């Protein structure tokens, strides 16, 4: 039952697909992901994307103020465009919010135009997300059917905008771009939440849509048990990697903020009791930054005698054996961490304060305490050569990780890497549809061609897989985990990585 406060607000994450043939399609991951990417999947295969936190926090904030809130995550629903349009037309919202991303931007722009033409001319279309944040001025100039852009963290910002729309007040607020009697007004500042503890719990029960909620539609590749529910314990990161989209664009390189340990564990209890969570994944920018924060959360979990498996996005920079031991004792079973490069000069140049040896040690300590690991690597970084990429691959084959991700360096707009490459004329392709880090290289490196980077990534992935197959402990962990995955999720999640490997 919807309350009515005068305006109907619809929060959306439209699905974007590109058909490859009768069986396969390119599928875009958007809201909830800190970097836009796509992958090849079977046309009818369900997608398990990250949870769209900004949309979900916004939904709850608006509901708390009595607004009529509708949600539609087309990505999680694997929804075809005509069905998505029909759902929006049925609701006929007064305000339509679309969280977009670089690689899907033009798809979303065209969808917004079509919706505007079919709905009331009074409909206000709002774009959000990192790409909209970076190009707010250009969007306002070039796409008249987009009425407002919200820059940065937009949850409370959206509430203020909706209130002003309802009262016909001006929108001259930090973080907002709009038109005032034909004149363009673009705030130079971004939305930023000083105290994230003021955020309510996300409206989990409204996703992927308020008419068909299903938290099991979301997760992460490292999640083992079902249902797995994603939470945050913090926002931001003190490290300054030059390619990091979220920290630079959405948080504007401002301070690292933590939810209180009590709030974190309260929310864990909430999703266990209300959604039957069997695993919790902390998709922080970096869960492990503040040792006291991590230990306090673990102590709170143990004090409440919570028997819940959990996993996290962490790092190999801040962790030590004491922290990892405490995490394991509190139920941690899996950790992601970024390595990126095996070359010290490349790491220093990108702003990542990681000693490659520390990555090896972190994985070994995790293995010692029964925490499985997922390491990430990036090829084609600024300054990379064939030799430095070989160093990265050599390091990868020394790290005792259980799973890995290999990406192509992508200069996403708003990052220092993007500015650096624009200034040096080294972006070969300004079609943002190609800015996804898995499919193509858009950088004209001084030492490498885009084709060499793409080819090396494919070679590296196969090399890492073959290297793992020679490790008996890896096989033991792999078989144990896949037995659980088969029981929890069925054969799809077990065989999906193999399908992806053969479609590189």
Short mmCIF file of C-alpha atoms in Angstrom, two decimals:
data_model
loop_
_atom_site.label_atom_id
_atom_site.label_comp_id
_atom_site.label_asym_id
_atom_site.label_seq_id
_atom_site.Cartn_x
_atom_site.Cartn_y
_atom_site.Cartn_z
CA UNK A 1 0.00 0.00 0.00
CA UNK A 2 1.48 3.33 -1.09
CA UNK A 3 1.16 6.45 0.98
CA UNK A 4 0.40 9.60 -0.94
CA UNK A 5 2.33 12.81 -0.46
CA UNK A 6 1.36 14.42 -3.74
CA UNK A 7 4.07 13.05 -6.05
CA UNK A 8 4.80 9.58 -7.37
CA UNK A 9 8.54 8.87 -7.44
CA UNK A 10 9.97 5.98 -9.46
CA UNK A 11 13.57 4.86 -8.88
CA UNK A 12 15.03 2.78 -11.69
CA UNK A 13 18.02 0.87 -12.98
CA UNK A 14 17.10 0.04 -16.60
CA UNK A 15 18.52 -3.11 -18.12
CA UNK A 16 20.85 -2.63 -21.08
CA UNK A 17 21.53 -5.50 -23.45
CA UNK A 18 23.21 -5.93 -26.81
CA UNK A 19 22.33 -9.08 -28.70
CA UNK A 20 25.31 -11.03 -30.04
CA UNK A 21 23.48 -13.95 -31.68
CA UNK A 22 20.41 -16.09 -31.06
CA UNK A 23 21.91 -17.49 -27.85
CA UNK A 24 24.19 -14.83 -26.37
CA UNK A 25 24.01 -11.20 -25.34
CA UNK A 26 26.24 -8.56 -23.82
CA UNK A 27 24.76 -7.62 -20.45
CA UNK A 28 25.55 -4.34 -18.65
CA UNK A 29 26.13 -4.08 -14.90
CA UNK A 30 25.22 -0.60 -13.68
CA UNK A 31 23.72 0.69 -10.41
CA UNK A 32 25.45 -0.70 -7.33
CA UNK A 33 28.71 -1.41 -9.12
CA UNK A 34 31.73 0.78 -8.39
CA UNK A 35 32.95 0.31 -11.96
CA UNK A 36 30.74 -0.13 -15.03
CA UNK A 37 31.27 -3.44 -16.79
CA UNK A 38 29.53 -5.93 -19.02
CA UNK A 39 29.81 -9.62 -19.70
CA UNK A 40 28.61 -12.23 -22.16
CA UNK A 41 25.75 -14.41 -20.95
CA UNK A 42 23.07 -16.67 -22.34
CA UNK A 43 19.98 -14.68 -23.30
CA UNK A 44 17.64 -16.33 -20.78
CA UNK A 45 20.25 -16.66 -18.04
CA UNK A 46 19.43 -14.77 -14.85
CA UNK A 47 21.78 -12.02 -13.78
CA UNK A 48 22.90 -11.61 -10.15
CA UNK A 49 24.07 -7.98 -10.00
CA UNK A 50 25.26 -5.95 -7.01
CA UNK A 51 22.59 -4.39 -4.83
CA UNK A 52 21.75 -0.77 -5.90
CA UNK A 53 22.40 0.92 -2.55
CA UNK A 54 21.94 4.54 -3.61
CA UNK A 55 18.51 3.76 -5.05
CA UNK A 56 17.56 1.70 -1.98
CA UNK A 57 18.64 4.30 0.57
CA UNK A 58 16.79 6.94 -1.47
CA UNK A 59 13.64 4.82 -1.56
CA UNK A 60 13.59 4.48 2.21
CA UNK A 61 14.31 8.18 2.82
CA UNK A 62 11.44 9.16 0.51
CA UNK A 63 9.10 6.61 2.10
CA UNK A 64 9.93 7.94 5.54
CA UNK A 65 8.69 11.34 4.33
CA UNK A 66 5.43 9.85 3.07
CA UNK A 67 6.15 9.97 -0.66
CA UNK A 68 4.62 7.46 -3.05
CA UNK A 69 7.70 5.38 -4.02
CA UNK A 70 7.99 2.81 -6.81
CA UNK A 71 11.10 0.85 -7.76
CA UNK A 72 12.20 -1.06 -10.83
CA UNK A 73 15.62 -2.69 -11.19
CA UNK A 74 15.51 -3.96 -14.75
CA UNK A 75 19.07 -5.27 -14.53
CA UNK A 76 18.28 -7.65 -11.67
CA UNK A 77 15.08 -8.72 -13.43
CA UNK A 78 16.80 -9.33 -16.79
CA UNK A 79 13.99 -7.18 -18.14
CA UNK A 80 13.44 -6.51 -21.82
CA UNK A 81 13.12 -2.86 -22.80
CA UNK A 82 9.42 -3.03 -23.90
CA UNK A 83 8.46 -4.62 -20.57
CA UNK A 84 10.41 -1.96 -18.66
CA UNK A 85 8.66 0.82 -20.59
CA UNK A 86 5.25 -0.78 -19.98
CA UNK A 87 5.93 -0.95 -16.22
CA UNK A 88 6.92 2.72 -16.10
CA UNK A 89 3.87 3.75 -18.16
CA UNK A 90 1.62 1.80 -15.79
CA UNK A 91 2.97 3.70 -12.79
CA UNK A 92 2.99 7.03 -14.68
CA UNK A 93 5.35 8.68 -12.17
CA UNK A 94 5.72 12.39 -11.63
CA UNK A 95 9.46 11.96 -11.07
CA UNK A 96 11.56 9.26 -12.75
CA UNK A 97 15.08 8.65 -11.43
CA UNK A 98 17.61 6.75 -13.57
CA UNK A 99 21.01 5.83 -12.15
CA UNK A 100 23.24 5.57 -15.20
CA UNK A 101 26.86 4.61 -15.96
CA UNK A 102 29.40 5.47 -18.65
CA UNK A 103 29.08 2.36 -20.81
CA UNK A 104 25.25 2.45 -20.70
CA UNK A 105 24.75 6.19 -20.85
CA UNK A 106 23.47 6.56 -24.42
CA UNK A 107 21.12 3.60 -23.99
CA UNK A 108 19.67 5.29 -20.90
CA UNK A 109 19.46 8.69 -22.62
CA UNK A 110 17.47 7.19 -25.51
CA UNK A 111 15.22 5.28 -23.13
CA UNK A 112 14.53 8.48 -21.18
CA UNK A 113 13.63 10.28 -24.38
CA UNK A 114 11.16 7.56 -25.34
CA UNK A 115 9.55 7.59 -21.89
CA UNK A 116 9.28 11.38 -21.93
CA UNK A 117 7.44 11.27 -25.24
CA UNK A 118 4.93 8.70 -23.93
CA UNK A 119 4.26 10.21 -20.52
CA UNK A 120 3.01 13.58 -19.34
CA UNK A 121 5.10 16.58 -20.33
CA UNK A 122 5.15 17.39 -16.63
CA UNK A 123 7.26 14.29 -15.92
CA UNK A 124 10.61 15.21 -14.38
CA UNK A 125 13.46 12.89 -15.39
CA UNK A 126 16.46 12.87 -13.07
CA UNK A 127 19.82 11.28 -13.92
CA UNK A 128 22.23 10.20 -11.20
CA UNK A 129 25.45 8.22 -10.85
CA UNK A 130 29.15 8.89 -11.56
CA UNK A 131 28.81 9.55 -15.29
CA UNK A 132 25.97 12.02 -14.74
CA UNK A 133 27.97 13.61 -11.92
CA UNK A 134 30.97 14.18 -14.20
CA UNK A 135 29.07 15.40 -17.25
CA UNK A 136 26.19 17.29 -15.62
CA UNK A 137 26.83 20.42 -17.68
CA UNK A 138 27.00 18.56 -21.00
CA UNK A 139 23.90 16.51 -20.19
CA UNK A 140 21.89 19.62 -19.43
CA UNK A 141 23.07 21.28 -22.64
CA UNK A 142 22.59 18.34 -24.99
CA UNK A 143 19.58 16.39 -23.72
CA UNK A 144 16.55 18.62 -23.09
CA UNK A 145 14.40 15.66 -22.07
CA UNK A 146 16.60 15.19 -18.98
CA UNK A 147 15.39 17.75 -16.46
CA UNK A 148 17.75 17.40 -13.52
CA UNK A 149 21.11 15.84 -12.71
CA UNK A 150 22.12 15.00 -9.14
CA UNK A 151 25.87 15.06 -8.54
CA UNK A 152 27.63 12.79 -6.03
CA UNK A 153 25.88 11.10 -3.11
CA UNK A 154 22.30 11.83 -3.93
CA UNK A 155 20.08 10.16 -1.31
CA UNK A 156 19.22 13.18 0.86
CA UNK A 157 19.72 15.47 -2.13
CA UNK A 158 16.91 13.68 -3.98
CA UNK A 159 14.56 14.16 -1.04
CA UNK A 160 15.23 17.90 -1.01
CA UNK A 161 14.71 18.15 -4.78
CA UNK A 162 11.42 16.24 -4.62
CA UNK A 163 10.17 18.49 -1.82
CA UNK A 164 11.02 21.58 -3.84
CA UNK A 165 9.36 20.19 -6.96
CA UNK A 166 6.25 19.54 -4.91
CA UNK A 167 6.25 23.09 -3.58
CA UNK A 168 7.33 24.71 -6.88
CA UNK A 169 10.43 26.09 -5.17
CA UNK A 170 13.73 26.76 -6.95
CA UNK A 171 16.33 23.98 -7.12
CA UNK A 172 19.36 26.08 -6.33
CA UNK A 173 20.98 23.46 -4.08
CA UNK A 174 24.55 22.16 -3.89
CA UNK A 175 24.84 19.06 -6.07
CA UNK A 176 21.99 19.86 -8.46
CA UNK A 177 22.05 20.75 -12.16
CA UNK A 178 18.81 22.02 -13.74
CA UNK A 179 17.30 24.66 -16.01
CA UNK A 180 15.73 27.80 -14.63
CA UNK A 181 13.53 29.50 -17.25
CA UNK A 182 15.84 28.21 -19.95
CA UNK A 183 19.01 29.17 -18.11
CA UNK A 184 21.38 26.38 -17.18
CA UNK A 185 22.29 26.14 -13.46
CA UNK A 186 24.97 23.61 -12.55
CA UNK A 187 26.25 23.34 -8.99
CA UNK A 188 30.01 23.14 -8.73
CA UNK A 189 29.65 21.09 -5.56
CA UNK A 190 28.51 17.51 -5.07
CA UNK A 191 26.16 15.87 -2.65
CA UNK A 192 28.11 14.49 0.32
CA UNK A 193 26.88 12.89 3.55
CA UNK A 194 29.13 13.81 6.46
CA UNK A 195 27.58 11.32 8.87
CA UNK A 196 26.45 8.18 7.07
CA UNK A 197 24.85 6.91 10.27
CA UNK A 198 21.98 9.28 9.42
CA UNK A 199 21.07 6.99 6.53
CA UNK A 200 18.17 4.63 7.24
CA UNK A 201 18.42 0.95 6.39
CA UNK A 202 18.09 0.49 2.62
CA UNK A 203 14.60 -0.47 1.42
CA UNK A 204 15.59 -4.08 0.73
CA UNK A 205 11.93 -5.06 0.57
CA UNK A 206 11.31 -2.87 -2.50
CA UNK A 207 13.88 -4.50 -4.79
CA UNK A 208 14.12 -5.45 -7.58
CA UNK A 209 10.58 -4.01 -7.64
CA UNK A 210 8.04 -3.12 -5.00
CA UNK A 211 5.51 -5.49 -6.59
CA UNK A 212 7.90 -8.48 -6.69
CA UNK A 213 10.59 -8.09 -4.00
CA UNK A 214 13.28 -10.77 -3.97
CA UNK A 215 16.60 -10.15 -2.21
CA UNK A 216 18.02 -13.35 -3.73
CA UNK A 217 18.24 -11.53 -7.07
CA UNK A 218 21.37 -9.79 -5.76
CA UNK A 219 24.81 -10.87 -4.68
CA UNK A 220 28.44 -11.11 -5.60
CA UNK A 221 30.49 -13.81 -7.27
CA UNK A 222 32.24 -14.62 -4.00
CA UNK A 223 28.98 -15.25 -2.12
CA UNK A 224 28.63 -18.94 -1.28
CA UNK A 225 25.42 -19.30 0.72
CA UNK A 226 21.88 -18.32 -0.27
CA UNK A 227 20.30 -15.94 0.44
CA UNK A 228 23.32 -13.65 0.58
CA UNK A 229 22.57 -10.03 1.50
CA UNK A 230 24.93 -7.17 0.75
CA UNK A 231 25.62 -4.50 3.39
CA UNK A 232 28.06 -1.63 3.89
CA UNK A 233 30.11 -0.85 6.98
CA UNK A 234 31.74 2.29 5.55
CA UNK A 235 32.06 4.65 2.59
CA UNK A 236 35.19 5.97 0.99
CA UNK A 237 38.87 5.10 1.06
CA UNK A 238 42.00 7.00 2.14
CA UNK A 239 44.04 5.46 -0.69
CA UNK A 240 44.13 7.40 -3.93
CA UNK A 241 44.29 4.96 -6.85
CA UNK A 242 44.02 7.09 -9.97
CA UNK A 243 41.50 4.82 -11.70
CA UNK A 244 39.04 4.53 -8.79
CA UNK A 245 35.70 5.90 -9.93
CA UNK A 246 33.66 5.84 -6.75
CA UNK A 247 36.19 7.50 -4.45
CA UNK A 248 37.03 10.31 -6.87
CA UNK A 249 33.65 11.01 -8.43
CA UNK A 250 30.89 9.99 -6.02
CA UNK A 251 32.79 10.87 -2.83
CA UNK A 252 34.88 13.70 -4.32
CA UNK A 253 38.03 12.34 -2.60
CA UNK A 254 36.61 13.40 0.74
CA UNK A 255 36.91 11.68 4.09
CA UNK A 256 36.46 8.00 4.83
CA UNK A 257 33.30 7.44 6.88
CA UNK A 258 32.19 4.48 9.01
CA UNK A 259 28.87 3.21 10.25
CA UNK A 260 29.09 2.50 13.96
CA UNK A 261 29.84 -1.16 14.81
CA UNK A 262 26.50 -1.36 16.64
CA UNK A 263 24.65 -0.08 13.56
CA UNK A 264 26.49 -2.59 11.34
CA UNK A 265 25.62 -5.59 13.51
CA UNK A 266 22.06 -4.32 14.08
CA UNK A 267 21.66 -4.34 10.31
CA UNK A 268 23.13 -7.83 10.11
CA UNK A 269 20.52 -9.00 12.63
CA UNK A 270 17.81 -7.20 10.65
CA UNK A 271 18.56 -9.00 7.36
CA UNK A 272 18.93 -12.34 9.12
CA UNK A 273 15.56 -11.98 10.84
CA UNK A 274 13.66 -10.39 7.92
CA UNK A 275 15.22 -12.01 4.86
CA UNK A 276 16.71 -15.22 6.21
CA UNK A 277 20.24 -14.18 5.25
CA UNK A 278 22.70 -17.08 5.42
CA UNK A 279 25.64 -14.97 4.27
CA UNK A 280 26.39 -11.26 4.39
CA UNK A 281 28.73 -9.57 1.93
CA UNK A 282 30.27 -6.23 2.95
CA UNK A 283 30.72 -4.43 -0.35
CA UNK A 284 32.63 -1.50 1.16
CA UNK A 285 35.15 0.40 -0.91
CA UNK A 286 37.53 -1.27 1.55
CA UNK A 287 36.25 -3.06 4.64
CA UNK A 288 39.73 -3.38 6.18
CA UNK A 289 40.94 0.24 6.29
CA UNK A 290 40.49 0.85 10.01
CA UNK A 291 41.65 -2.04 12.19
CA UNK A 292 39.72 -0.87 15.27
CA UNK A 293 36.53 -0.61 13.20
CA UNK A 294 36.99 -4.17 11.91
CA UNK A 295 37.84 -5.62 15.33
CA UNK A 296 34.93 -3.79 16.99
CA UNK A 297 32.49 -5.19 14.41
CA UNK A 298 33.90 -8.70 14.94
CA UNK A 299 33.69 -8.32 18.73
CA UNK A 300 30.07 -7.18 18.41
CA UNK A 301 29.23 -10.18 16.21
CA UNK A 302 30.76 -12.55 18.75
CA UNK A 303 29.16 -10.78 21.73
CA UNK A 304 25.72 -11.29 20.17
CA UNK A 305 26.60 -14.91 19.32
CA UNK A 306 25.63 -14.40 15.67
CA UNK A 307 26.23 -17.57 13.67
CA UNK A 308 26.41 -16.07 10.19
CA UNK A 309 28.93 -16.50 7.40
CA UNK A 310 30.19 -13.27 5.89
CA UNK A 311 32.58 -12.00 3.24
CA UNK A 312 33.99 -8.63 2.29
CA UNK A 313 35.79 -6.37 -0.13
CA UNK A 314 39.04 -5.76 1.75
CA UNK A 315 42.67 -5.12 0.91
CA UNK A 316 46.20 -6.38 1.32
CA UNK A 317 47.44 -2.95 2.43
CA UNK A 318 45.92 -2.53 5.88
CA UNK A 319 45.36 -6.13 6.93
CA UNK A 320 47.61 -8.04 9.30
CA UNK A 321 47.45 -11.51 10.82
CA UNK A 322 45.70 -10.35 13.99
CA UNK A 323 42.93 -8.67 12.02
CA UNK A 324 42.40 -11.64 9.71
CA UNK A 325 42.35 -14.08 12.62
CA UNK A 326 39.67 -12.02 14.39
CA UNK A 327 37.67 -11.80 11.16
CA UNK A 328 37.77 -15.57 10.71
CA UNK A 329 36.70 -16.14 14.32
CA UNK A 330 33.70 -13.84 13.73
CA UNK A 331 32.54 -15.79 10.65
CA UNK A 332 34.47 -14.33 7.69
CA UNK A 333 34.85 -16.95 4.96
CA UNK A 334 35.88 -14.94 1.89
CA UNK A 335 37.72 -11.71 1.11
CA UNK A 336 38.30 -9.78 -2.09
CA UNK A 337 41.34 -7.55 -2.42
CA UNK A 338 42.90 -5.48 -5.17
CA UNK A 339 46.45 -6.13 -6.29
CA UNK A 340 46.23 -4.42 -9.70
CA UNK A 341 49.91 -4.57 -10.69
CA UNK A 342 53.05 -6.50 -9.85
CA UNK A 343 55.29 -3.59 -10.78
CA UNK A 344 56.23 -1.22 -7.95
CA UNK A 345 56.63 1.80 -10.23
CA UNK A 346 53.18 1.28 -11.75
CA UNK A 347 51.65 0.91 -8.27
CA UNK A 348 53.36 4.08 -7.06
CA UNK A 349 52.32 5.99 -10.16
CA UNK A 350 48.66 5.01 -9.77
CA UNK A 351 48.71 5.97 -6.06
CA UNK A 352 48.22 2.53 -4.56
CA UNK A 353 50.48 2.05 -1.50
CA UNK A 354 50.78 -1.72 -1.87
CA UNK A 355 53.96 -3.73 -1.54
CA UNK A 356 53.52 -6.72 -3.91
CA UNK A 357 55.00 -9.10 -1.33
CA UNK A 358 52.20 -8.08 1.07
CA UNK A 359 49.63 -9.44 -1.37
CA UNK A 360 51.35 -12.84 -1.30
CA UNK A 361 51.48 -12.81 2.51
CA UNK A 362 47.85 -11.72 2.88
CA UNK A 363 46.59 -14.62 0.78
CA UNK A 364 48.75 -17.06 2.75
CA UNK A 365 47.41 -15.78 6.09
CA UNK A 366 43.83 -15.97 4.80
CA UNK A 367 44.40 -19.56 3.74
CA UNK A 368 45.82 -20.33 7.18
CA UNK A 369 42.60 -19.16 8.86
CA UNK A 370 40.19 -20.63 6.34
CA UNK A 371 39.31 -17.39 4.54
CA UNK A 372 39.07 -17.88 0.79
CA UNK A 373 40.39 -15.06 -1.40
CA UNK A 374 39.61 -13.30 -4.65
CA UNK A 375 42.37 -11.06 -6.04
CA UNK A 376 41.97 -8.45 -8.77
CA UNK A 377 44.51 -7.44 -11.41
CA UNK A 378 44.50 -4.74 -14.08
CA UNK A 379 46.35 -4.77 -17.39
CA UNK A 380 47.14 -1.75 -19.54
CA UNK A 381 47.61 0.67 -16.65
CA UNK A 382 49.27 4.02 -17.32
CA UNK A 383 52.95 3.29 -17.95
CA UNK A 384 52.44 -0.44 -18.43
CA UNK A 385 54.76 -2.25 -20.81
CA UNK A 386 54.78 -5.86 -21.92
CA UNK A 387 57.44 -6.50 -19.27
CA UNK A 388 55.44 -4.87 -16.45
CA UNK A 389 52.32 -6.82 -17.43
CA UNK A 390 54.42 -9.99 -17.31
CA UNK A 391 55.48 -8.94 -13.79
CA UNK A 392 51.81 -8.66 -12.85
CA UNK A 393 51.08 -12.11 -14.22
CA UNK A 394 54.13 -13.55 -12.46
CA UNK A 395 52.93 -12.06 -9.17
CA UNK A 396 49.42 -13.39 -9.75
CA UNK A 397 50.83 -16.88 -10.17
CA UNK A 398 52.66 -16.58 -6.83
CA UNK A 399 49.60 -15.49 -4.85
CA UNK A 400 47.64 -18.34 -3.29
CA UNK A 401 44.25 -16.86 -4.12
CA UNK A 402 41.20 -19.01 -4.82
CA UNK A 403 39.60 -16.80 -7.47
CA UNK A 404 40.71 -13.80 -9.48
CA UNK A 405 39.53 -11.01 -11.73
CA UNK A 406 41.61 -9.59 -14.55
CA UNK A 407 40.47 -6.29 -16.03
CA UNK A 408 41.55 -3.89 -18.74
CA UNK A 409 42.54 -0.46 -17.39
CA UNK A 410 39.66 1.86 -18.19
CA UNK A 411 39.92 5.65 -17.77
CA UNK A 412 36.44 6.36 -16.47
CA UNK A 413 35.40 10.03 -16.71
CA UNK A 414 36.03 12.02 -13.58
CA UNK A 415 39.09 10.05 -12.50
CA UNK A 416 42.66 11.31 -12.51
CA UNK A 417 43.54 8.55 -14.97
CA UNK A 418 40.94 9.88 -17.40
CA UNK A 419 42.24 13.45 -17.07
CA UNK A 420 45.83 12.29 -17.48
CA UNK A 421 45.05 10.40 -20.68
CA UNK A 422 42.83 13.16 -22.10
CA UNK A 423 45.59 15.72 -21.51
CA UNK A 424 48.15 13.50 -23.25
CA UNK A 425 45.81 12.59 -26.13
CA UNK A 426 45.95 8.90 -25.33
CA UNK A 427 42.28 7.89 -25.41
CA UNK A 428 41.66 6.36 -28.81
CA UNK A 429 37.94 5.87 -28.53
CA UNK A 430 35.50 8.32 -26.93
CA UNK A 431 32.54 5.98 -27.40
CA UNK A 432 31.66 5.41 -23.74
CA UNK A 433 29.86 2.21 -24.71
CA UNK A 434 33.35 0.69 -24.82
CA UNK A 435 34.42 1.91 -21.37
CA UNK A 436 33.74 -1.25 -19.42
CA UNK A 437 37.06 -2.86 -18.52
CA UNK A 438 36.26 -6.34 -19.79
CA UNK A 439 35.71 -6.13 -23.51
CA UNK A 440 37.95 -3.55 -25.12
CA UNK A 441 40.89 -1.25 -24.48
CA UNK A 442 40.34 2.46 -25.21
CA UNK A 443 43.84 3.63 -24.31
CA UNK A 444 46.62 4.46 -26.76
CA UNK A 445 49.53 3.50 -24.55
CA UNK A 446 53.04 4.71 -25.25
CA UNK A 447 54.30 1.13 -25.11
CA UNK A 448 51.32 -1.10 -25.94
CA UNK A 449 48.61 -1.24 -28.55
CA UNK A 450 45.00 -1.76 -27.40
CA UNK A 451 45.03 -5.12 -29.17
CA UNK A 452 48.09 -6.22 -27.18
CA UNK A 453 46.40 -5.36 -23.88
CA UNK A 454 43.22 -7.25 -24.77
CA UNK A 455 45.19 -10.27 -25.96
CA UNK A 456 47.44 -10.27 -22.89
CA UNK A 457 44.44 -10.19 -20.53
CA UNK A 458 42.99 -13.30 -22.19
CA UNK A 459 46.36 -15.02 -21.99
CA UNK A 460 46.76 -14.02 -18.34
CA UNK A 461 43.36 -15.40 -17.32
CA UNK A 462 44.11 -18.76 -18.90
CA UNK A 463 47.57 -18.82 -17.34
CA UNK A 464 46.15 -18.14 -13.87
CA UNK A 465 43.57 -20.91 -14.27
CA UNK A 466 46.19 -23.42 -15.36
CA UNK A 467 48.47 -22.38 -12.51
CA UNK A 468 45.70 -22.94 -9.95
CA UNK A 469 45.05 -26.41 -11.33
CA UNK A 470 48.53 -27.46 -10.16
CA UNK A 471 47.73 -26.54 -6.53
CA UNK A 472 46.15 -29.42 -4.53
CA UNK A 473 44.92 -27.10 -1.74
CA UNK A 474 43.21 -24.94 -4.35
CA UNK A 475 41.46 -28.05 -5.69
CA UNK A 476 40.31 -28.97 -2.18
CA UNK A 477 38.83 -25.52 -1.58
CA UNK A 478 37.36 -25.37 -5.08
CA UNK A 479 35.57 -28.71 -4.74
CA UNK A 480 34.26 -27.95 -1.25
CA UNK A 481 32.91 -24.56 -2.26
CA UNK A 482 31.35 -25.79 -5.49
CA UNK A 483 29.57 -28.56 -3.61
CA UNK A 484 27.98 -25.83 -1.45
CA UNK A 485 27.23 -23.66 -4.48
CA UNK A 486 25.50 -26.57 -6.22
CA UNK A 487 23.36 -27.21 -3.14
CA UNK A 488 22.53 -23.54 -2.61
CA UNK A 489 22.23 -22.23 -6.18
CA UNK A 490 22.14 -25.20 -8.54
CA UNK A 491 24.37 -25.86 -11.52
CA UNK A 492 24.13 -22.34 -13.01
CA UNK A 493 26.48 -20.69 -10.52
CA UNK A 494 28.88 -23.63 -10.65
CA UNK A 495 29.26 -23.61 -14.43
CA UNK A 496 28.83 -19.89 -15.14
CA UNK A 497 32.57 -19.07 -14.65
CA UNK A 498 33.46 -21.85 -17.09
CA UNK A 499 31.02 -20.45 -19.64
CA UNK A 500 32.54 -16.99 -19.18
CA UNK A 501 36.08 -18.36 -19.60
CA UNK A 502 35.19 -19.89 -22.96
CA UNK A 503 33.60 -16.63 -24.13
CA UNK A 504 36.56 -14.33 -23.45
#
